[in-house]
PDB file of C-alpha atoms in Angstrom:
ATOM      1  CA  UNK A   2     -81.462 -28.946 -91.266  1.00 55.00           C
ATOM      2  CA  UNK A   3     -84.123 -30.835 -89.317  1.00 80.00           C
ATOM      3  CA  UNK A   4     -82.946 -30.859 -85.729  1.00 92.00           C
ATOM      4  CA  UNK A   5     -83.787 -33.745 -83.409  1.00 97.00           C
ATOM      5  CA  UNK A   6     -85.970 -32.950 -80.606  1.00 98.00           C
ATOM      6  CA  UNK A   7     -84.914 -34.943 -77.530  1.00 98.00           C
ATOM      7  CA  UNK A   8     -86.763 -34.983 -74.298  1.00 99.00           C
ATOM      8  CA  UNK A   9     -84.803 -34.760 -71.195  1.00 99.00           C
ATOM      9  CA  UNK A  10     -86.777 -36.057 -68.246  1.00 99.00           C
ATOM     10  CA  UNK A  11     -85.757 -34.463 -65.080  1.00 99.00           C
ATOM     11  CA  UNK A  12     -86.899 -35.296 -61.429  1.00 98.00           C
ATOM     12  CA  UNK A  13     -85.895 -32.383 -59.218  1.00 97.00           C
ATOM     13  CA  UNK A  14     -82.545 -30.800 -58.719  1.00 97.00           C
ATOM     14  CA  UNK A  15     -79.821 -32.621 -56.652  1.00 94.00           C
ATOM     15  CA  UNK A  16     -78.643 -35.984 -56.481  1.00 94.00           C
ATOM     16  CA  UNK A  17     -79.901 -37.044 -53.097  1.00 93.00           C
ATOM     17  CA  UNK A  18     -83.643 -36.022 -53.860  1.00 94.00           C
ATOM     18  CA  UNK A  19     -83.746 -34.972 -57.487  1.00 97.00           C
ATOM     19  CA  UNK A  20     -81.961 -35.073 -60.730  1.00 98.00           C
ATOM     20  CA  UNK A  21     -78.038 -35.684 -60.699  1.00 98.00           C
ATOM     21  CA  UNK A  22     -76.986 -32.162 -61.871  1.00 98.00           C
ATOM     22  CA  UNK A  23     -73.583 -33.515 -63.598  1.00 98.00           C
ATOM     23  CA  UNK A  24     -75.572 -35.987 -65.390  1.00 98.00           C
ATOM     24  CA  UNK A  25     -78.191 -33.588 -66.471  1.00 98.00           C
ATOM     25  CA  UNK A  26     -75.814 -30.784 -67.576  1.00 98.00           C
ATOM     26  CA  UNK A  27     -73.579 -33.303 -69.469  1.00 98.00           C
ATOM     27  CA  UNK A  28     -76.592 -34.645 -71.297  1.00 99.00           C
ATOM     28  CA  UNK A  29     -77.570 -31.193 -72.310  1.00 99.00           C
ATOM     29  CA  UNK A  30     -74.065 -30.362 -73.566  1.00 98.00           C
ATOM     30  CA  UNK A  31     -73.752 -33.515 -75.502  1.00 98.00           C
ATOM     31  CA  UNK A  32     -76.998 -32.927 -77.333  1.00 98.00           C
ATOM     32  CA  UNK A  33     -76.128 -29.307 -78.018  1.00 98.00           C
ATOM     33  CA  UNK A  34     -72.798 -30.407 -79.373  1.00 97.00           C
ATOM     34  CA  UNK A  35     -74.659 -32.967 -81.608  1.00 96.00           C
ATOM     35  CA  UNK A  36     -76.918 -30.298 -83.129  1.00 96.00           C
ATOM     36  CA  UNK A  37     -80.053 -31.640 -81.240  1.00 98.00           C
ATOM     37  CA  UNK A  38     -82.655 -29.642 -79.445  1.00 98.00           C
ATOM     38  CA  UNK A  39     -83.298 -30.431 -75.805  1.00 98.00           C
ATOM     39  CA  UNK A  40     -86.858 -30.381 -74.475  1.00 98.00           C
ATOM     40  CA  UNK A  41     -86.705 -30.419 -70.670  1.00 99.00           C
ATOM     41  CA  UNK A  42     -89.649 -31.719 -68.742  1.00 99.00           C
ATOM     42  CA  UNK A  43     -90.613 -32.898 -65.302  1.00 99.00           C
ATOM     43  CA  UNK A  44     -93.820 -33.923 -63.460  1.00 98.00           C
ATOM     44  CA  UNK A  45     -95.707 -31.162 -61.676  1.00 98.00           C
ATOM     45  CA  UNK A  46     -95.886 -32.845 -58.335  1.00 97.00           C
ATOM     46  CA  UNK A  47     -94.607 -32.629 -54.805  1.00 95.00           C
ATOM     47  CA  UNK A  48     -91.139 -34.322 -54.263  1.00 94.00           C
ATOM     48  CA  UNK A  49     -91.066 -37.523 -52.305  1.00 87.00           C
ATOM     49  CA  UNK A  50     -88.686 -35.975 -49.819  1.00 87.00           C
ATOM     50  CA  UNK A  51     -86.337 -33.000 -49.500  1.00 90.00           C
ATOM     51  CA  UNK A  52     -82.653 -33.803 -48.482  1.00 91.00           C
ATOM     52  CA  UNK A  53     -80.162 -31.194 -47.072  1.00 85.00           C
ATOM     53  CA  UNK A  54     -77.180 -31.771 -49.396  1.00 92.00           C
ATOM     54  CA  UNK A  55     -74.673 -30.848 -46.479  1.00 89.00           C
ATOM     55  CA  UNK A  56     -76.043 -32.674 -43.509  1.00 90.00           C
ATOM     56  CA  UNK A  57     -77.730 -35.500 -45.749  1.00 83.00           C
ATOM     57  CA  UNK A  58     -80.700 -35.071 -43.453  1.00 89.00           C
ATOM     58  CA  UNK A  59     -84.293 -35.073 -44.515  1.00 88.00           C
ATOM     59  CA  UNK A  60     -85.940 -31.749 -44.273  1.00 87.00           C
ATOM     60  CA  UNK A  61     -89.678 -31.253 -43.421  1.00 87.00           C
ATOM     61  CA  UNK A  62     -90.187 -28.816 -46.125  1.00 90.00           C
ATOM     62  CA  UNK A  63     -92.014 -29.355 -49.418  1.00 93.00           C
ATOM     63  CA  UNK A  64     -90.931 -28.770 -52.843  1.00 94.00           C
ATOM     64  CA  UNK A  65     -92.324 -29.349 -56.374  1.00 98.00           C
ATOM     65  CA  UNK A  66     -90.357 -31.666 -58.984  1.00 98.00           C
ATOM     66  CA  UNK A  67     -91.194 -29.269 -61.715  1.00 98.00           C
ATOM     67  CA  UNK A  68     -90.163 -26.011 -60.073  1.00 98.00           C
ATOM     68  CA  UNK A  69     -86.944 -27.693 -58.798  1.00 98.00           C
ATOM     69  CA  UNK A  70     -86.205 -29.233 -62.158  1.00 98.00           C
ATOM     70  CA  UNK A  71     -86.642 -25.761 -63.792  1.00 98.00           C
ATOM     71  CA  UNK A  72     -83.321 -24.645 -61.929  1.00 98.00           C
ATOM     72  CA  UNK A  73     -81.527 -27.049 -64.057  1.00 98.00           C
ATOM     73  CA  UNK A  74     -83.161 -26.212 -67.277  1.00 98.00           C
ATOM     74  CA  UNK A  75     -82.884 -22.320 -66.651  1.00 97.00           C
ATOM     75  CA  UNK A  76     -86.632 -22.118 -66.622  1.00 97.00           C
ATOM     76  CA  UNK A  77     -87.137 -23.465 -69.957  1.00 97.00           C
ATOM     77  CA  UNK A  78     -89.078 -26.505 -69.011  1.00 98.00           C
ATOM     78  CA  UNK A  79     -92.362 -28.229 -69.850  1.00 98.00           C
ATOM     79  CA  UNK A  80     -95.081 -29.816 -67.557  1.00 98.00           C
ATOM     80  CA  UNK A  81     -94.657 -33.453 -68.342  1.00 98.00           C
ATOM     81  CA  UNK A  82     -98.358 -33.975 -68.388  1.00 96.00           C
ATOM     82  CA  UNK A  83     -98.539 -31.505 -71.462  1.00 96.00           C
ATOM     83  CA  UNK A  84     -95.864 -32.982 -73.496  1.00 97.00           C
ATOM     84  CA  UNK A  85     -96.667 -34.427 -76.815  1.00 97.00           C
ATOM     85  CA  UNK A  86     -94.580 -37.433 -77.685  1.00 97.00           C
ATOM     86  CA  UNK A  87     -95.406 -36.915 -81.323  1.00 97.00           C
ATOM     87  CA  UNK A  88     -93.039 -33.835 -81.255  1.00 96.00           C
ATOM     88  CA  UNK A  89     -90.074 -35.761 -79.807  1.00 98.00           C
ATOM     89  CA  UNK A  90     -87.521 -37.789 -81.500  1.00 98.00           C
ATOM     90  CA  UNK A  91     -86.164 -39.626 -78.267  1.00 98.00           C
ATOM     91  CA  UNK A  92     -85.802 -39.277 -74.605  1.00 99.00           C
ATOM     92  CA  UNK A  93     -83.156 -39.186 -72.007  1.00 99.00           C
ATOM     93  CA  UNK A  94     -83.502 -39.813 -68.467  1.00 99.00           C
ATOM     94  CA  UNK A  95     -80.646 -38.617 -66.213  1.00 98.00           C
ATOM     95  CA  UNK A  96     -80.230 -40.263 -62.912  1.00 97.00           C
ATOM     96  CA  UNK A  97     -80.051 -39.023 -59.279  1.00 97.00           C
ATOM     97  CA  UNK A  98     -82.266 -40.441 -56.536  1.00 97.00           C
ATOM     98  CA  UNK A  99     -85.170 -38.366 -57.940  1.00 97.00           C
ATOM     99  CA  UNK A 100     -85.466 -40.986 -60.616  1.00 98.00           C
ATOM    100  CA  UNK A 101     -86.027 -43.493 -57.926  1.00 98.00           C
ATOM    101  CA  UNK A 102     -88.068 -41.255 -55.792  1.00 97.00           C
ATOM    102  CA  UNK A 103     -90.219 -38.878 -57.990  1.00 98.00           C
ATOM    103  CA  UNK A 104     -90.498 -40.588 -61.232  1.00 98.00           C
ATOM    104  CA  UNK A 105     -91.074 -43.958 -59.481  1.00 98.00           C
ATOM    105  CA  UNK A 106     -90.768 -45.349 -55.942  1.00 98.00           C
ATOM    106  CA  UNK A 107     -88.008 -47.810 -56.469  1.00 97.00           C
ATOM    107  CA  UNK A 108     -85.964 -46.161 -53.639  1.00 96.00           C
ATOM    108  CA  UNK A 109     -88.516 -47.369 -51.132  1.00 96.00           C
ATOM    109  CA  UNK A 110     -90.379 -50.309 -52.714  1.00 97.00           C
ATOM    110  CA  UNK A 111     -87.512 -51.886 -54.858  1.00 96.00           C
ATOM    111  CA  UNK A 112     -88.664 -54.249 -57.476  1.00 97.00           C
ATOM    112  CA  UNK A 113     -92.235 -53.861 -56.484  1.00 97.00           C
ATOM    113  CA  UNK A 114     -91.978 -50.003 -57.374  1.00 97.00           C
ATOM    114  CA  UNK A 115     -94.857 -48.132 -59.316  1.00 97.00           C
ATOM    115  CA  UNK A 116     -93.930 -45.633 -61.918  1.00 98.00           C
ATOM    116  CA  UNK A 117     -95.700 -42.115 -62.008  1.00 98.00           C
ATOM    117  CA  UNK A 118     -98.501 -42.518 -64.456  1.00 98.00           C
ATOM    118  CA  UNK A 119     -97.566 -39.675 -66.638  1.00 98.00           C
ATOM    119  CA  UNK A 120     -93.956 -40.971 -66.816  1.00 98.00           C
ATOM    120  CA  UNK A 121     -95.234 -44.442 -67.780  1.00 98.00           C
ATOM    121  CA  UNK A 122     -97.518 -43.143 -70.495  1.00 98.00           C
ATOM    122  CA  UNK A 123     -94.766 -41.143 -72.155  1.00 98.00           C
ATOM    123  CA  UNK A 124     -92.401 -44.004 -72.294  1.00 99.00           C
ATOM    124  CA  UNK A 125     -95.003 -46.429 -73.548  1.00 98.00           C
ATOM    125  CA  UNK A 126     -95.970 -43.890 -76.384  1.00 98.00           C
ATOM    126  CA  UNK A 127     -92.423 -43.284 -77.473  1.00 98.00           C
ATOM    127  CA  UNK A 128     -91.670 -46.998 -77.501  1.00 98.00           C
ATOM    128  CA  UNK A 129     -94.875 -47.674 -79.621  1.00 98.00           C
ATOM    129  CA  UNK A 130     -93.530 -44.928 -82.010  1.00 97.00           C
ATOM    130  CA  UNK A 131     -90.055 -46.691 -81.994  1.00 97.00           C
ATOM    131  CA  UNK A 132     -88.487 -43.772 -80.727  1.00 98.00           C
ATOM    132  CA  UNK A 133     -85.150 -44.462 -78.623  1.00 98.00           C
ATOM    133  CA  UNK A 134     -85.015 -43.848 -74.853  1.00 99.00           C
ATOM    134  CA  UNK A 135     -81.922 -43.612 -72.758  1.00 99.00           C
ATOM    135  CA  UNK A 136     -81.605 -43.801 -69.136  1.00 99.00           C
ATOM    136  CA  UNK A 137     -78.465 -42.977 -66.854  1.00 99.00           C
ATOM    137  CA  UNK A 138     -77.551 -44.024 -63.466  1.00 98.00           C
ATOM    138  CA  UNK A 139     -80.358 -45.317 -61.387  1.00 98.00           C
ATOM    139  CA  UNK A 140     -82.888 -44.419 -64.082  1.00 98.00           C
ATOM    140  CA  UNK A 141     -82.967 -47.877 -65.797  1.00 98.00           C
ATOM    141  CA  UNK A 142     -85.146 -48.875 -62.912  1.00 98.00           C
ATOM    142  CA  UNK A 143     -87.859 -46.795 -64.427  1.00 99.00           C
ATOM    143  CA  UNK A 144     -87.400 -48.676 -67.715  1.00 99.00           C
ATOM    144  CA  UNK A 145     -87.477 -52.102 -65.919  1.00 98.00           C
ATOM    145  CA  UNK A 146     -90.674 -51.391 -64.229  1.00 98.00           C
ATOM    146  CA  UNK A 147     -92.434 -50.298 -67.155  1.00 98.00           C
ATOM    147  CA  UNK A 148     -91.154 -52.682 -69.701  1.00 98.00           C
ATOM    148  CA  UNK A 149     -89.536 -55.588 -67.750  1.00 97.00           C
ATOM    149  CA  UNK A 150     -92.347 -58.096 -67.670  1.00 96.00           C
ATOM    150  CA  UNK A 151     -93.512 -57.499 -71.339  1.00 97.00           C
ATOM    151  CA  UNK A 152     -90.145 -56.679 -73.183  1.00 98.00           C
ATOM    152  CA  UNK A 153     -87.405 -58.271 -70.932  1.00 98.00           C
ATOM    153  CA  UNK A 154     -85.009 -55.407 -72.036  1.00 98.00           C
ATOM    154  CA  UNK A 155     -81.254 -55.597 -71.458  1.00 98.00           C
ATOM    155  CA  UNK A 156     -80.204 -52.748 -69.021  1.00 98.00           C
ATOM    156  CA  UNK A 157     -77.308 -51.828 -66.975  1.00 98.00           C
ATOM    157  CA  UNK A 158     -76.490 -50.039 -63.869  1.00 97.00           C
ATOM    158  CA  UNK A 159     -72.861 -51.106 -64.046  1.00 96.00           C
ATOM    159  CA  UNK A 160     -71.877 -53.630 -61.461  1.00 93.00           C
ATOM    160  CA  UNK A 161     -74.208 -52.621 -58.552  1.00 90.00           C
ATOM    161  CA  UNK A 162     -75.245 -56.113 -57.491  1.00 94.00           C
ATOM    162  CA  UNK A 163     -78.386 -55.086 -55.455  1.00 95.00           C
ATOM    163  CA  UNK A 164     -79.851 -52.888 -58.036  1.00 96.00           C
ATOM    164  CA  UNK A 165     -79.156 -55.392 -60.822  1.00 97.00           C
ATOM    165  CA  UNK A 166     -80.912 -58.284 -58.878  1.00 98.00           C
ATOM    166  CA  UNK A 167     -83.838 -55.919 -58.430  1.00 98.00           C
ATOM    167  CA  UNK A 168     -83.916 -54.967 -62.112  1.00 98.00           C
ATOM    168  CA  UNK A 169     -83.953 -58.729 -63.111  1.00 98.00           C
ATOM    169  CA  UNK A 170     -86.812 -59.382 -60.474  1.00 98.00           C
ATOM    170  CA  UNK A 171     -88.731 -56.821 -62.690  1.00 98.00           C
ATOM    171  CA  UNK A 172     -88.363 -58.846 -65.792  1.00 98.00           C
ATOM    172  CA  UNK A 173     -85.332 -57.103 -67.418  1.00 98.00           C
ATOM    173  CA  UNK A 174     -81.860 -58.532 -68.187  1.00 98.00           C
ATOM    174  CA  UNK A 175     -78.863 -57.033 -66.416  1.00 98.00           C
ATOM    175  CA  UNK A 176     -75.588 -56.602 -68.242  1.00 98.00           C
ATOM    176  CA  UNK A 177     -72.636 -55.633 -65.986  1.00 97.00           C
ATOM    177  CA  UNK A 178     -70.281 -52.913 -67.642  1.00 97.00           C
ATOM    178  CA  UNK A 179     -67.638 -50.520 -66.701  1.00 96.00           C
ATOM    179  CA  UNK A 180     -68.618 -46.915 -65.836  1.00 94.00           C
ATOM    180  CA  UNK A 181     -67.831 -45.411 -69.163  1.00 96.00           C
ATOM    181  CA  UNK A 182     -69.534 -48.154 -71.230  1.00 97.00           C
ATOM    182  CA  UNK A 183     -73.080 -48.099 -72.531  1.00 98.00           C
ATOM    183  CA  UNK A 184     -75.483 -50.989 -73.218  1.00 98.00           C
ATOM    184  CA  UNK A 185     -77.579 -50.594 -76.385  1.00 98.00           C
ATOM    185  CA  UNK A 186     -80.743 -52.798 -76.578  1.00 98.00           C
ATOM    186  CA  UNK A 187     -81.415 -52.207 -80.410  1.00 96.00           C
ATOM    187  CA  UNK A 188     -84.393 -54.535 -80.465  1.00 96.00           C
ATOM    188  CA  UNK A 189     -86.132 -52.242 -78.002  1.00 98.00           C
ATOM    189  CA  UNK A 190     -84.448 -48.833 -78.655  1.00 98.00           C
ATOM    190  CA  UNK A 191     -83.058 -48.466 -75.087  1.00 99.00           C
ATOM    191  CA  UNK A 192     -79.713 -47.076 -74.251  1.00 99.00           C
ATOM    192  CA  UNK A 193     -78.346 -47.379 -70.471  1.00 99.00           C
ATOM    193  CA  UNK A 194     -75.105 -46.353 -69.001  1.00 98.00           C
ATOM    194  CA  UNK A 195     -74.039 -46.620 -65.124  1.00 97.00           C
ATOM    195  CA  UNK A 196     -72.880 -42.956 -64.529  1.00 97.00           C
ATOM    196  CA  UNK A 197     -72.616 -42.246 -60.932  1.00 95.00           C
ATOM    197  CA  UNK A 198     -73.831 -45.683 -59.996  1.00 95.00           C
ATOM    198  CA  UNK A 199     -70.085 -46.724 -60.344  1.00 94.00           C
ATOM    199  CA  UNK A 200     -68.285 -43.793 -61.838  1.00 94.00           C
ATOM    200  CA  UNK A 201     -65.773 -42.054 -59.564  1.00 93.00           C
ATOM    201  CA  UNK A 202     -65.211 -38.908 -61.649  1.00 97.00           C
ATOM    202  CA  UNK A 203     -66.969 -36.348 -63.578  1.00 98.00           C
ATOM    203  CA  UNK A 204     -64.682 -37.280 -66.526  1.00 98.00           C
ATOM    204  CA  UNK A 205     -66.039 -40.801 -66.445  1.00 97.00           C
ATOM    205  CA  UNK A 206     -69.576 -39.348 -66.351  1.00 97.00           C
ATOM    206  CA  UNK A 207     -68.976 -37.162 -69.384  1.00 98.00           C
ATOM    207  CA  UNK A 208     -67.492 -40.117 -71.368  1.00 98.00           C
ATOM    208  CA  UNK A 209     -70.533 -42.396 -70.669  1.00 98.00           C
ATOM    209  CA  UNK A 210     -73.124 -39.684 -71.283  1.00 98.00           C
ATOM    210  CA  UNK A 211     -71.743 -38.695 -74.400  1.00 98.00           C
ATOM    211  CA  UNK A 212     -71.568 -42.457 -75.511  1.00 98.00           C
ATOM    212  CA  UNK A 213     -75.216 -42.554 -74.670  1.00 98.00           C
ATOM    213  CA  UNK A 214     -76.317 -39.583 -76.563  1.00 98.00           C
ATOM    214  CA  UNK A 215     -74.394 -40.563 -79.467  1.00 98.00           C
ATOM    215  CA  UNK A 216     -76.276 -43.913 -79.468  1.00 98.00           C
ATOM    216  CA  UNK A 217     -79.453 -42.535 -78.840  1.00 98.00           C
ATOM    217  CA  UNK A 218     -79.263 -40.044 -81.871  1.00 98.00           C
ATOM    218  CA  UNK A 219     -78.136 -42.824 -84.182  1.00 96.00           C
ATOM    219  CA  UNK A 220     -81.282 -44.678 -83.319  1.00 97.00           C
ATOM    220  CA  UNK A 221     -83.567 -41.744 -84.158  1.00 94.00           C
ATOM    221  CA  UNK A 222     -85.131 -41.223 -87.659  1.00 74.00           C
ATOM    222  CA  UNK A 223     -83.808 -37.922 -88.722  1.00 49.00           C
ATOM    223  CA  UNK A 224     -80.109 -37.049 -89.230  1.00 44.00           C
ATOM    224  CA  UNK A 225     -78.382 -34.622 -86.803  1.00 40.00           C
ATOM    225  CA  UNK A 226     -75.082 -33.053 -87.132  1.00 39.00           C
ATOM    226  CA  UNK A 227     -72.608 -34.774 -84.908  1.00 36.00           C
TER     227      UNK A 227
END
């Protein structure tokens, strides 16, 4: 059986300054249950900030995005700069503030944000190859920044009005949905779901994530066992 190889783009470890761990783990679980192979990756760069998840205070210490992401991937992770898009069948970006701080700077720059060059290159290459991309939680802002002005994709962050307005200012269209629903832009090959932007339980996260994974796999070229 030819297994689908799906990239999972991480942005650190921990919701406040990195990848949202529940969303990442549920993504990996859904992919494994569907018979796909997860290829975890992250940028090799310093994190934008380090937040104490107990006190919610910013620390002065420095941490590396790749090293922190390796905690979620159990060490089986690739430097984003060295990832060959030709070897992937699709990509999923879990949420967490790391997506808005380390993959781009949406957290501080809003609709004027800039995406990490290696992230933007991977996304554009995958899209040119007609390979689907899924983004969870706040991560659709990365897609809006890269593709908004050219493709005007339809994306969702649930019903968060402030983030939705900024996504539309970047040129994308925002579609409000419930926490467990997904938006599938079949024309552009993008799948988005709100996750913790609006969800109130890990059960809702699991439902939305599984739907996103199922949709992504259905848009890839090689059949997997679901």
